[in-house]
Every structure is written in structure tokens, then in C-alpha cells.
XYZ file of C-alpha atoms in Angstrom:
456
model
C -30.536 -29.102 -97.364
C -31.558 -26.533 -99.580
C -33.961 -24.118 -97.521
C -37.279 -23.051 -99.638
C -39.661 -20.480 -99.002
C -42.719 -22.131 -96.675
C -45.986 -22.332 -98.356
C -49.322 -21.401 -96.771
C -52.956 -22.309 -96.988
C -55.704 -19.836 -97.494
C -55.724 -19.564 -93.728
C -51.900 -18.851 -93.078
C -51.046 -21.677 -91.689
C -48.276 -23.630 -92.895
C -49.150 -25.927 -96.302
C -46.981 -28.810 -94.673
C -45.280 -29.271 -91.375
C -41.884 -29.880 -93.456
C -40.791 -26.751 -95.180
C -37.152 -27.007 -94.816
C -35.006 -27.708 -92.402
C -32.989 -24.496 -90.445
C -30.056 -25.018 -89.962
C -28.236 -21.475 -90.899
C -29.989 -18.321 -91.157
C -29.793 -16.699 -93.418
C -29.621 -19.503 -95.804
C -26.756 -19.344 -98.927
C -29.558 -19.204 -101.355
C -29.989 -15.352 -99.792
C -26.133 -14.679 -100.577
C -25.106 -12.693 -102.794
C -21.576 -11.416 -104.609
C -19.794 -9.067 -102.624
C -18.546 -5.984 -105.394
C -16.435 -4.492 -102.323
C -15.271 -7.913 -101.557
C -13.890 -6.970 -97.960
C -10.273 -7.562 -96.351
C -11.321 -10.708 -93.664
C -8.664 -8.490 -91.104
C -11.259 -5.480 -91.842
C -14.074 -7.724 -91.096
C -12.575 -9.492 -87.868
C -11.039 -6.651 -86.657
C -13.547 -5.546 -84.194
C -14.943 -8.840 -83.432
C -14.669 -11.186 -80.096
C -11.821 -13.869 -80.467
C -12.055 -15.788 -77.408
C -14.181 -18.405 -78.170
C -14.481 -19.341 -81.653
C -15.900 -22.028 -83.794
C -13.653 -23.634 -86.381
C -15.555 -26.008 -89.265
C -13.109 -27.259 -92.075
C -15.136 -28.407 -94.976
C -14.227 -32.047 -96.900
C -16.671 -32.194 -100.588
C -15.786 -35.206 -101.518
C -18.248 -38.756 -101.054
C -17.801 -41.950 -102.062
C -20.960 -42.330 -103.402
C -23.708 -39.042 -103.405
C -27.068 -40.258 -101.751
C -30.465 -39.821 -103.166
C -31.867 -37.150 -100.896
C -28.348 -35.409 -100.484
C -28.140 -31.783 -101.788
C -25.141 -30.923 -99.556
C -21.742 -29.468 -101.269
C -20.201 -32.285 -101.969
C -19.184 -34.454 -105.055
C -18.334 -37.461 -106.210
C -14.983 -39.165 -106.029
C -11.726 -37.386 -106.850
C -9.376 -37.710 -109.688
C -5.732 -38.510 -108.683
C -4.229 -35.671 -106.940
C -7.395 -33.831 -106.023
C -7.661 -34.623 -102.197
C -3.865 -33.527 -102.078
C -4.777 -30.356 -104.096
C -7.567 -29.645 -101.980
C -5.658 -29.759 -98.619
C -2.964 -27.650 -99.922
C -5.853 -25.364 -101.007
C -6.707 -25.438 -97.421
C -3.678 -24.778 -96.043
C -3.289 -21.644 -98.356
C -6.175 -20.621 -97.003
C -6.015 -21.428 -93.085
C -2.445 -19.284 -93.178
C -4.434 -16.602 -94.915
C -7.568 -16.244 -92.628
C -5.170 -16.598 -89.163
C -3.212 -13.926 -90.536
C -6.376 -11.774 -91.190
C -7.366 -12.920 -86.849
C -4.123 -10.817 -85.762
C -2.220 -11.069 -83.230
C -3.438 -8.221 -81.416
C -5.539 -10.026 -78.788
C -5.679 -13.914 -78.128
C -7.908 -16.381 -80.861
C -9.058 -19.081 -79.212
C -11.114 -21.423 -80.455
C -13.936 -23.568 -78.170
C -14.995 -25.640 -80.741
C -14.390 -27.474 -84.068
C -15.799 -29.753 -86.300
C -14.994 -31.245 -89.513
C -18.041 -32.033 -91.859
C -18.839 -32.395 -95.920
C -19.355 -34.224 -97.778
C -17.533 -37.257 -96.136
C -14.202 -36.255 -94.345
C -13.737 -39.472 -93.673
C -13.343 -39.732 -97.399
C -9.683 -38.659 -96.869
C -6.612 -41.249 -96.163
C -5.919 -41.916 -92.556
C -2.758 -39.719 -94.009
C -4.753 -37.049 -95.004
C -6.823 -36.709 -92.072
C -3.477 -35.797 -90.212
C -2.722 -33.376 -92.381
C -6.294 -31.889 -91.823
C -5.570 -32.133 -88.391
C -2.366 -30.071 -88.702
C -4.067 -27.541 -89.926
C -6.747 -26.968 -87.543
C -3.415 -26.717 -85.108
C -0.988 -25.406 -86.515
C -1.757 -22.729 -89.199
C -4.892 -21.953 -87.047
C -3.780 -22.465 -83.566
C -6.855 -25.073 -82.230
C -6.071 -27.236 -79.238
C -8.130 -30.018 -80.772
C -7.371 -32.315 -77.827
C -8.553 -29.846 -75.578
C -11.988 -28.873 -77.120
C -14.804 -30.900 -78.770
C -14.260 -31.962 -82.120
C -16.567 -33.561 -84.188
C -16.352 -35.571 -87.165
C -18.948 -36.807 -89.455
C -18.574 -40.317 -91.111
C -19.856 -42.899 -93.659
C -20.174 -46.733 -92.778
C -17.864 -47.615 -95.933
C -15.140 -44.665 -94.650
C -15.181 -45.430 -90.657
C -12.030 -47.946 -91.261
C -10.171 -48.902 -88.093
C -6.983 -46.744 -89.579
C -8.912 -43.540 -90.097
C -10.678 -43.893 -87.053
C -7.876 -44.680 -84.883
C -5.775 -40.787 -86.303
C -9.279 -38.813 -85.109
C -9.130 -40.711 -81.540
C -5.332 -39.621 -81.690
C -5.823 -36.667 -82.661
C -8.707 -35.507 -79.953
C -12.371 -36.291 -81.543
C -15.028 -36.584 -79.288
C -17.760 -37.320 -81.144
C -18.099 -39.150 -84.356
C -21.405 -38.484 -85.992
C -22.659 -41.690 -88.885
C -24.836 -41.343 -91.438
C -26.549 -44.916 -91.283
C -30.117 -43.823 -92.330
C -31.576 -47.467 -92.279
C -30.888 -50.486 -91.009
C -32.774 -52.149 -93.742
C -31.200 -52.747 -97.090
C -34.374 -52.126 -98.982
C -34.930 -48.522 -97.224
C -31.349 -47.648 -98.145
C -31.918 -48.788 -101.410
C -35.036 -46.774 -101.986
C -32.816 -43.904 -100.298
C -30.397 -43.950 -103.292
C -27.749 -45.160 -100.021
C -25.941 -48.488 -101.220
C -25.122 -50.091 -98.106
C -25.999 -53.387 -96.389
C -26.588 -54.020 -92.848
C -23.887 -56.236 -91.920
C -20.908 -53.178 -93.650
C -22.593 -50.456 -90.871
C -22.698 -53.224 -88.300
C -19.234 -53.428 -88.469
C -18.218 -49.899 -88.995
C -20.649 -49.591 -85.438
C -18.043 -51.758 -84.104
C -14.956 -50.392 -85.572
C -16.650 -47.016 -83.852
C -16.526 -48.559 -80.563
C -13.316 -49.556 -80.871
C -11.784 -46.266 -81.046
C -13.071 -45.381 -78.319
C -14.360 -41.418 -79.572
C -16.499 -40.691 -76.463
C -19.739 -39.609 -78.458
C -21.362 -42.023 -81.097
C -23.888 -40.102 -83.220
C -25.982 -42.317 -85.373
C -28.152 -40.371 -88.510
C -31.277 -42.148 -89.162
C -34.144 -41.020 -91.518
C -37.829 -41.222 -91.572
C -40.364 -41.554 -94.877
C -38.383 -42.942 -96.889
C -40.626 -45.056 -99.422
C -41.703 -48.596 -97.977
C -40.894 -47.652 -94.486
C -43.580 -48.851 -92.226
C -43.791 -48.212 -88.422
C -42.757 -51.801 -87.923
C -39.266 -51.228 -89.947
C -38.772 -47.787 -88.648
C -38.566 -49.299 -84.942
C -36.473 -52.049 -86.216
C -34.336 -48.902 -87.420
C -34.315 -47.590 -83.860
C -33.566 -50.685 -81.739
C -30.687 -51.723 -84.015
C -29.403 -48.090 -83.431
C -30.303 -48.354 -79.692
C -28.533 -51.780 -79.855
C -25.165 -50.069 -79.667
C -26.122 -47.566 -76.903
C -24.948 -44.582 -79.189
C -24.551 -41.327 -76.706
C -26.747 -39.511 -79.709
C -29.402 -40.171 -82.250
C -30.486 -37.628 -84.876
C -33.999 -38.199 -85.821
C -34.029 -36.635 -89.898
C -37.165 -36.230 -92.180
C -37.019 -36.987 -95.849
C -36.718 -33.801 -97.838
C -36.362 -34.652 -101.757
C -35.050 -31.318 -102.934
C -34.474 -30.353 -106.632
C -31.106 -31.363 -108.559
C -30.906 -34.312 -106.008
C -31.202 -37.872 -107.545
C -34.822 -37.971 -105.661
C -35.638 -34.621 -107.560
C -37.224 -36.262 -110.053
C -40.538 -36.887 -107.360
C -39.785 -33.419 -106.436
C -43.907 -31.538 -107.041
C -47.044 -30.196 -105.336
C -47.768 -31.491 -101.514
C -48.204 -34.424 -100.381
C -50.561 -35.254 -97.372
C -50.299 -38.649 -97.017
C -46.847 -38.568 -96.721
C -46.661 -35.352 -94.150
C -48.607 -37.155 -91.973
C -46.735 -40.785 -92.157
C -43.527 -38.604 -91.570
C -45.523 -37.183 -88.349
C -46.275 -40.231 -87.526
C -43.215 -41.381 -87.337
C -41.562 -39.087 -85.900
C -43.435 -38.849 -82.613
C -42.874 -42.991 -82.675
C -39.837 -42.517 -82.650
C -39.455 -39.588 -79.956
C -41.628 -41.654 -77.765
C -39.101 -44.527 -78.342
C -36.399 -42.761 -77.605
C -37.951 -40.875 -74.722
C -38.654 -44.273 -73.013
C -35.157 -45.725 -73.445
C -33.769 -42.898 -71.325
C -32.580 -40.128 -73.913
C -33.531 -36.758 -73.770
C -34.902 -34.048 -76.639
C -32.940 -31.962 -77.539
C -34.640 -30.644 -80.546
C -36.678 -31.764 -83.153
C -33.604 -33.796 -84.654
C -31.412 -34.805 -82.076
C -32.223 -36.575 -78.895
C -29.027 -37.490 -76.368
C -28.789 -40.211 -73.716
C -28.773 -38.793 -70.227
C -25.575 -39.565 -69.167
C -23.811 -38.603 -72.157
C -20.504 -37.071 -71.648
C -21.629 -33.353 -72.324
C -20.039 -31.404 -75.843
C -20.213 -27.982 -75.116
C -23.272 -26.623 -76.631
C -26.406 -28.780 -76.790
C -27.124 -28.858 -80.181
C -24.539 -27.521 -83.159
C -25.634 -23.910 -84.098
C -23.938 -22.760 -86.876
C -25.702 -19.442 -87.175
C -23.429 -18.395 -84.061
C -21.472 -15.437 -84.468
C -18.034 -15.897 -84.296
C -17.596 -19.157 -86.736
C -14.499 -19.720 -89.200
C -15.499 -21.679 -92.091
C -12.612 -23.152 -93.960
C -12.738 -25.154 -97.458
C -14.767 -24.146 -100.444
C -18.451 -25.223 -99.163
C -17.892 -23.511 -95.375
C -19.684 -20.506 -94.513
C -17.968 -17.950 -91.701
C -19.890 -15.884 -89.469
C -19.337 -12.118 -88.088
C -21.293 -10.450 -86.000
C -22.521 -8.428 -89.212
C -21.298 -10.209 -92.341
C -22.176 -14.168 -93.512
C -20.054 -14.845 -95.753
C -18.443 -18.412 -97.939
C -17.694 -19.051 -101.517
C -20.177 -19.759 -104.357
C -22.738 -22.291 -103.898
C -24.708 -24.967 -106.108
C -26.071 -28.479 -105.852
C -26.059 -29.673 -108.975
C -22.686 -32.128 -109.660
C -21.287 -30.160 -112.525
C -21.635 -26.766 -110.870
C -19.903 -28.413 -107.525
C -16.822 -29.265 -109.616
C -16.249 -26.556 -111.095
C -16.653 -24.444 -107.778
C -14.172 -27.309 -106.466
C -11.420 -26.947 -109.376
C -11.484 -23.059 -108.790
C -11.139 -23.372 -105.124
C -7.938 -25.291 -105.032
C -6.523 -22.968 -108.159
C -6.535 -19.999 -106.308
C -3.120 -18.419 -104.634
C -3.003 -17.311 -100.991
C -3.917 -13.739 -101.587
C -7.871 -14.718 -102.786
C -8.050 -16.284 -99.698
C -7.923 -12.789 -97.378
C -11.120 -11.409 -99.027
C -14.952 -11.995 -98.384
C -16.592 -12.873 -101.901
C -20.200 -13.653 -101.261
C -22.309 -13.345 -98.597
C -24.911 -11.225 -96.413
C -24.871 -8.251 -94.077
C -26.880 -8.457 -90.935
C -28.574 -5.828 -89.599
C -30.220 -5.418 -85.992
C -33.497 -6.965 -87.212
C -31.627 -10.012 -88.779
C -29.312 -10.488 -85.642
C -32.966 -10.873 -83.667
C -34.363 -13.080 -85.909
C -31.094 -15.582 -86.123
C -31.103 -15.081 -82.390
C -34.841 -16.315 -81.834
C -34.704 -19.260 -84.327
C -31.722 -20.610 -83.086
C -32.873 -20.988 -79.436
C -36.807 -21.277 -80.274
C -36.275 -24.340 -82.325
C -33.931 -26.250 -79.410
C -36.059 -27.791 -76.658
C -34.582 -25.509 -73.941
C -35.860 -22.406 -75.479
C -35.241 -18.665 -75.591
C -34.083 -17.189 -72.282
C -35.809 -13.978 -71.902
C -33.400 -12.471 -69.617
C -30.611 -13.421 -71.968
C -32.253 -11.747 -75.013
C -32.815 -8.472 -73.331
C -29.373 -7.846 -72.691
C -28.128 -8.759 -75.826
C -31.008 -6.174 -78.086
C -31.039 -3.284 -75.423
C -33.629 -4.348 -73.261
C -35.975 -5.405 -76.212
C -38.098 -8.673 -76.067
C -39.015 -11.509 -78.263
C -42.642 -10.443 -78.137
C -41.431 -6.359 -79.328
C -40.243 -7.793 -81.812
C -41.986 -10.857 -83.557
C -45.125 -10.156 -82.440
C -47.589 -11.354 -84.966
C -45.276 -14.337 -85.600
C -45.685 -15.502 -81.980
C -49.110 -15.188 -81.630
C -49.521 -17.337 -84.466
C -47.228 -19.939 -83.178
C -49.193 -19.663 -80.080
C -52.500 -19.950 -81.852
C -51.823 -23.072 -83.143
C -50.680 -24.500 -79.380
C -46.906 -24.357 -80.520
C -45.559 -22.521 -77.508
C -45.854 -22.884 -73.953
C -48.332 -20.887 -71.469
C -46.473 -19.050 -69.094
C -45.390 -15.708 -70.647
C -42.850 -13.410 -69.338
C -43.274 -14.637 -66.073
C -41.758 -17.621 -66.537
C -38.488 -16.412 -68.097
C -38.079 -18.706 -71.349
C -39.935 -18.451 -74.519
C -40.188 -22.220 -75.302
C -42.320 -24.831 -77.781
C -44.695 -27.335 -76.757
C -43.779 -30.756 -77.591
C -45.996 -30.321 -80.577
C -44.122 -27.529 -81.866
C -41.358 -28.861 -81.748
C -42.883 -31.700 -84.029
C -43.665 -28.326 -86.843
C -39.906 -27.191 -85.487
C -40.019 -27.214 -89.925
C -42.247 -24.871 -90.324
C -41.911 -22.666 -87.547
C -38.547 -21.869 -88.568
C -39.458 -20.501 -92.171
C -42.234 -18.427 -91.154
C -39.316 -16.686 -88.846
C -37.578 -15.394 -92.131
C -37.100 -11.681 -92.624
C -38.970 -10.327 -96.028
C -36.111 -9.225 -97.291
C -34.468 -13.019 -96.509
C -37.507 -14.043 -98.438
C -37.448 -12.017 -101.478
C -33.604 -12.963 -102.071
C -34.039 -16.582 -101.477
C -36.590 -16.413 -104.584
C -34.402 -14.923 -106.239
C -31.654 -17.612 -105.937
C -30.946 -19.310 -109.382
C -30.465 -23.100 -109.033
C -27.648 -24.431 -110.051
């Protein structure tokens, strides 16, 4: 979801608890074209390569949902999937010749997301597989993998290559359980179709279920929204991510896109502490704002997916990579006829485009800090102190973002305790504003280019 600069009232606190959703800092919107556009070898040369994160990108749906403003499109003509993956494979053989050879790559995670990857032929997915493994060297059967998924793609035949082939989780989008709340979400499904994909799910036998649902959509009422959650809790999924509506411009919601809206900041509150509660008292545990996992849930690796870490390959035209000072991915736009033509360039070009950085952002000291304190402030585990002084020299949280914690602390976001108790770490309420916290985190200069950022 797009990320948007947070608005404030007269007082400086946050206009609405829902600002935008952080999931990558700095957000594309802040990239920019790269005029030295750098070798990828120059760029990884000095970098750690034992424990990287591989993400191959799929942007292609079946159907694009109201609220979506991901990188994805619609269908594919005959021959584009094919194109695509050859695309990819141009461009995996590039980028693990830019690694080296000099010291080992290994990489401790991978996931494949979109758009729908799932989209792809039970054939196809193979081929994806094969090159995760064998142009880039992952062990996918000995690392987590996850895969995200659509009701109308999770067929028994596609689902049955990723159990092969070493997935351990297998995240749905589901949304609703009701047909009139995925209707209203621009999501044509019906019960009884994710029912059965549920089932199909099971079937494989992928260790970790993920089930999406979302709250505030129009006509959801706290008596539907808990129907929502049982029928997800019905199937004893090992995760449930908990998502706000956002309805972003250039999505086919875009058109309520305007000024705030209290009523429906504090339904969405509402609703989302229901359903933490309910969650909380059928035995899962918080994670973050979003994601909540069963206790005895086969444990992924990290806790929650941070894709701001250093040391992430992004593969496919909508992937971002990250180096320790360089973001970097290929154009980006959410509008449909933008996405296609990024998509038709992207599987046009030869190998050698594929060794170069084209747009993207450096990161400084002050920018590593910030990435470094969002992504562990807004997890329910927090920021270990101890750990963030040896990373920045000694330096603390409080050193740096000074004014920024106090007000989080003024408003009874973060947790008494200080220094003493060795983790910087929200209340339960702050992690309810997790949405606006995070914005008020970005750098000026973060700021400034994000309003800058042209639509498209």
C-alpha cells in the first residue's frame, strides 16, 4: 500500500490513527532514477552474504481487488507468464553473477509474493522454483519459504508443487467470510470457493496457514467481523493477519478516496482491538499490529517479515533489493496502464540491463537508524537497546529520536521502564496507532521526496 505523508492536528498529534501502513522504509514513492546507474557486483561487493533474503516477484491477479494498490495487473495475454519467467531467469543469472564467487551466498530465507504467484501453472511454479535453486543457489527445502495465495488459485495441483518443492507457509488473502463484505471490497468470491481452497490448504500439508482478513470494510458490523474471525479460527490457521482498510488513490475504492473520516477511524479501532482480544483469548499471540500467531506454531525464522532488512534480493519487475547503503528496484506505479507498460519493458530487456541498479535510494547513517527503529518499534517485542548500541557505535534510540519518543511517550504509546529495562517497546495501545507511529518516524528528507512522487 501506497505510504502517504501522516497528517497532524493543530496539536501534533496524528489527524488519524491510520496513516499508512510501514512496511519498507524508505517507501518507493522516495525513489528516484539512478543517472550513475551502478554495477549490482559494485554494490554487493562489500556486503555480508551469509544470510540473505530472496523475494521473487509474480504481477499478475486474476482479478485486481478494490483496495489493492500493489504491483500487480490483470490477467496475461498468451505467452506473457512464459515471457515473464524467462525475464526472470535472465535476470536471476545476472544478479548471482554480480554475488561472486568470492565468499559463500547463502540465503536464510525466501518468499514468493505479487500480485498472485499462485496465478502461475502448477508448471510454472516449478520453473519459479528452479530458479530460486538453481540460477540463485537457495536450498528452498531447507529454509522457510513463503508463498502468498488467492482462494480461486490455491488448486490441489499448484499446491501440491510448493509442498514438493519446500513451502512452509502459505499465506491467503480471504478478507471476509461474508459474500456481501467481499463484495463491497471489490473481492468476488463466495464463501463456500475459500472454504474449499481452506481445505485444499490442509491437504498439502504446508506447515504454516496464514489467513488475510480485513477490517472496515463498508457494512461490516462487530457481529460479522467475529463471524469473520471464528470461521478463520475454524480451521486452526498457525497465523492470522489482522489488515485495516486503506482506500488509496488509482485503486478501484479511490473514488471515496478525501478528507478524514472519524467515524470510520474509530469503527476500524474498534474493531481491531475486538479482534486482538479474540484472538488473544483463543491462544495466539501478538506479534504486531497485523499479525498475531498461535502459540505452538512451528516457528519461521524471523517473527514477523521485515523487508527493510539489509541484505534482501528482490527479483521480478515490482521487487525491491536492499544493501546496506543503496534501496534499489525498477520503476513503480499503481495505476493499470502504467503497470503494463512497466511489465512489457521488464520482460523485453536482455541480460546485460539486468546487472545495473536503475532507481532507488542511498542510505545514510541517519536513515540506517531510523529503518532500524521502525522496524523493531512497530513489532510487539520491541527495540533491544543493547542490540542497537552495537550496531550505531554505542548510540541510543533516545540520542537519536529524541523529540519523536517523547511524543510517542506522551501520548502513553511506549512502555515505562527506560534504559533500565533494556527494550524500547509499545504499549498495547501503541501498537493499536502502530499506523501512525511509523510515519511520524520518517526522515525530512524521506518526507520531502515522497511529496514529490508523481502518481502514476
Amino acid at each position: 500500500m501506497t505510504t502517504t505523508i501522516p497528517a497532524l492536528t493543530a496539536t501534533g498529534a496524528p489527524a488519524s490513527p491510520y496513516q499508512s501502513y510501514v512496511y519498507a522504509y524508505p517507501h518507493k514513492t522516495a525513489y528516484r532514477p539512478l543517472p550513475d546507474r551502478p554495477r549490482l557486483s559494485t554494490l554487493w561487493a562489500g556486503e555480508p552474504k551469509d544470510a540473505l533474503s530472496l523475494y521473487l516477484h509474480i504481477p499478475f491477479c486474476e482479478v485486481r481487488c478494490g483496495f489493492c494498490n500493489l504491483f500487480t495487473r490483470i490477467g496475461a495475454p498468451d505467452g506473457l507468464t512464459g515471457a515473464y519467467l524467462d525475464a526472470l531467469d535472465r535476470q536471476a543469472t545476472a544478479v548471482r553473477q554480480a554475488l561472486g564467487d568470492r565468499e559463500p551466498v547463502r540465503f536464510a530465507t525466501a518468499a514468493f509474493g505479487g500480485g498472485t504467484p499462485t496465478f502461475l501453472t502448477a508448471a510454472e511454479l516449478e520453473r519459479l522454483c528452479d530458479i530460486a535453486e538453481h540460477r540463485m543457489g537457495a536450498d528452498l527445502r531447507a529454509v522457510p519459504l513463503s508463498v502468498e495465495a488467492s482462494p480461486a488459485t490455491a488448486t490441489a495441483d499448484r499446491l501440491e508443487v510448493l509442498a514438493a518443492r519446500g513451502a512452509t507457509r502459505l499465506s491467503l488473502g480471504v478478507q471476509s467470510f461474508d459474500d456481501a463484505e467481499a463484495r463491497a471490497a471489490v473481492r468476488p468470491q463466495r464463501r463456500a470457493d475459500v472454504e474449499a481452497a481452506l481445505g485444499r490448504v490442509r491437504d498439502a500439508r504446508i506447515p504454516v496457514l496464514n489467513i488475510d482478513l480485513i477490517y472496515g470494510i463498508d457494512g461490516q458490523t462487530e457481529h460479522t467481523w467475529l463471524g469473520s474471525l471464528d470461521a478463520a479460527l475454524a480451521w486452526n490457521p498457525e497465523e492470522l493477519y489482522l489488515y485495516p482498510l486503506y482506500i488509496r488513490p488509482l485503486t478501484g475504492l479511490g473514488r471515496r478516496a478525501g478528507a478524514a473520516d472519524p467515524a470510520w477511524d474509530a469503527q476500524r479501532l474498534r474493531l481491531y482491538r475486538l479482534g486482538r482480544d479474540h484472538l488473544l483469548a483463543h491462544g495466539y499471540e501478538q506479534r504486531s499490529m497485523r499479525m498475531f500467531r498461535r502459540a505452538d506454531a512451528p516457528r519461521q525464522g524471523a517473527d514477523d517479515y521485515a523487508c527493510q532488512t539489509d541484505g534482501m534480493i528482490g527479483l521480478g519487475c515490482g521487487a525491491r533489493s536492499y544493501t546496506a547503503g543503496l534501496h534499489y528496484s525498477f520503476d513503480y506505479a499503481v495505476g493499470m496502464h502504467e503497470i503494463r507498460g512497466i511489465v512489457d519493458d521488464y520482460v523485453s530487456r536482455p541480460a546485460a540491463d539486468f546487472a545495473h541498479a536503475e532507481y532507488g535510494r542511498r542510505i545514510d547513517a541517519d536513515e540506517a537508524r531510523r529503518r532500524h527503529l521502525l522496524q523493531s518499534l512497530l513489532q510487539a517485542e520491541g527495540l533491544d537497546l543493547a542490540d542497537y548500541r552495537a550496531r550505531f557505535d554505542g548510540r541510543t534510540p533516545g540520542d537519536d529520536f529524541a523529540a519523536e519518543l517523547s511524543r510517542c511517550a506522551g501520548r502513553g504509546w511506549l512502555e515505562d521502564g527506560g534504559p533500565a529495562a533494556g527494550v524500547l517497546r509499545l504499549t498495547p495501545e501503541g501498537l493499536a496507532h502502530s499506523d501512525a507511529i511509523g510515519p511520524e518516524l520518517f526522515s525530512p528528507a524521506v518526507r520531502a521526496a515522497m511529496a514529490g512522487y508523481e502518481r502514476k
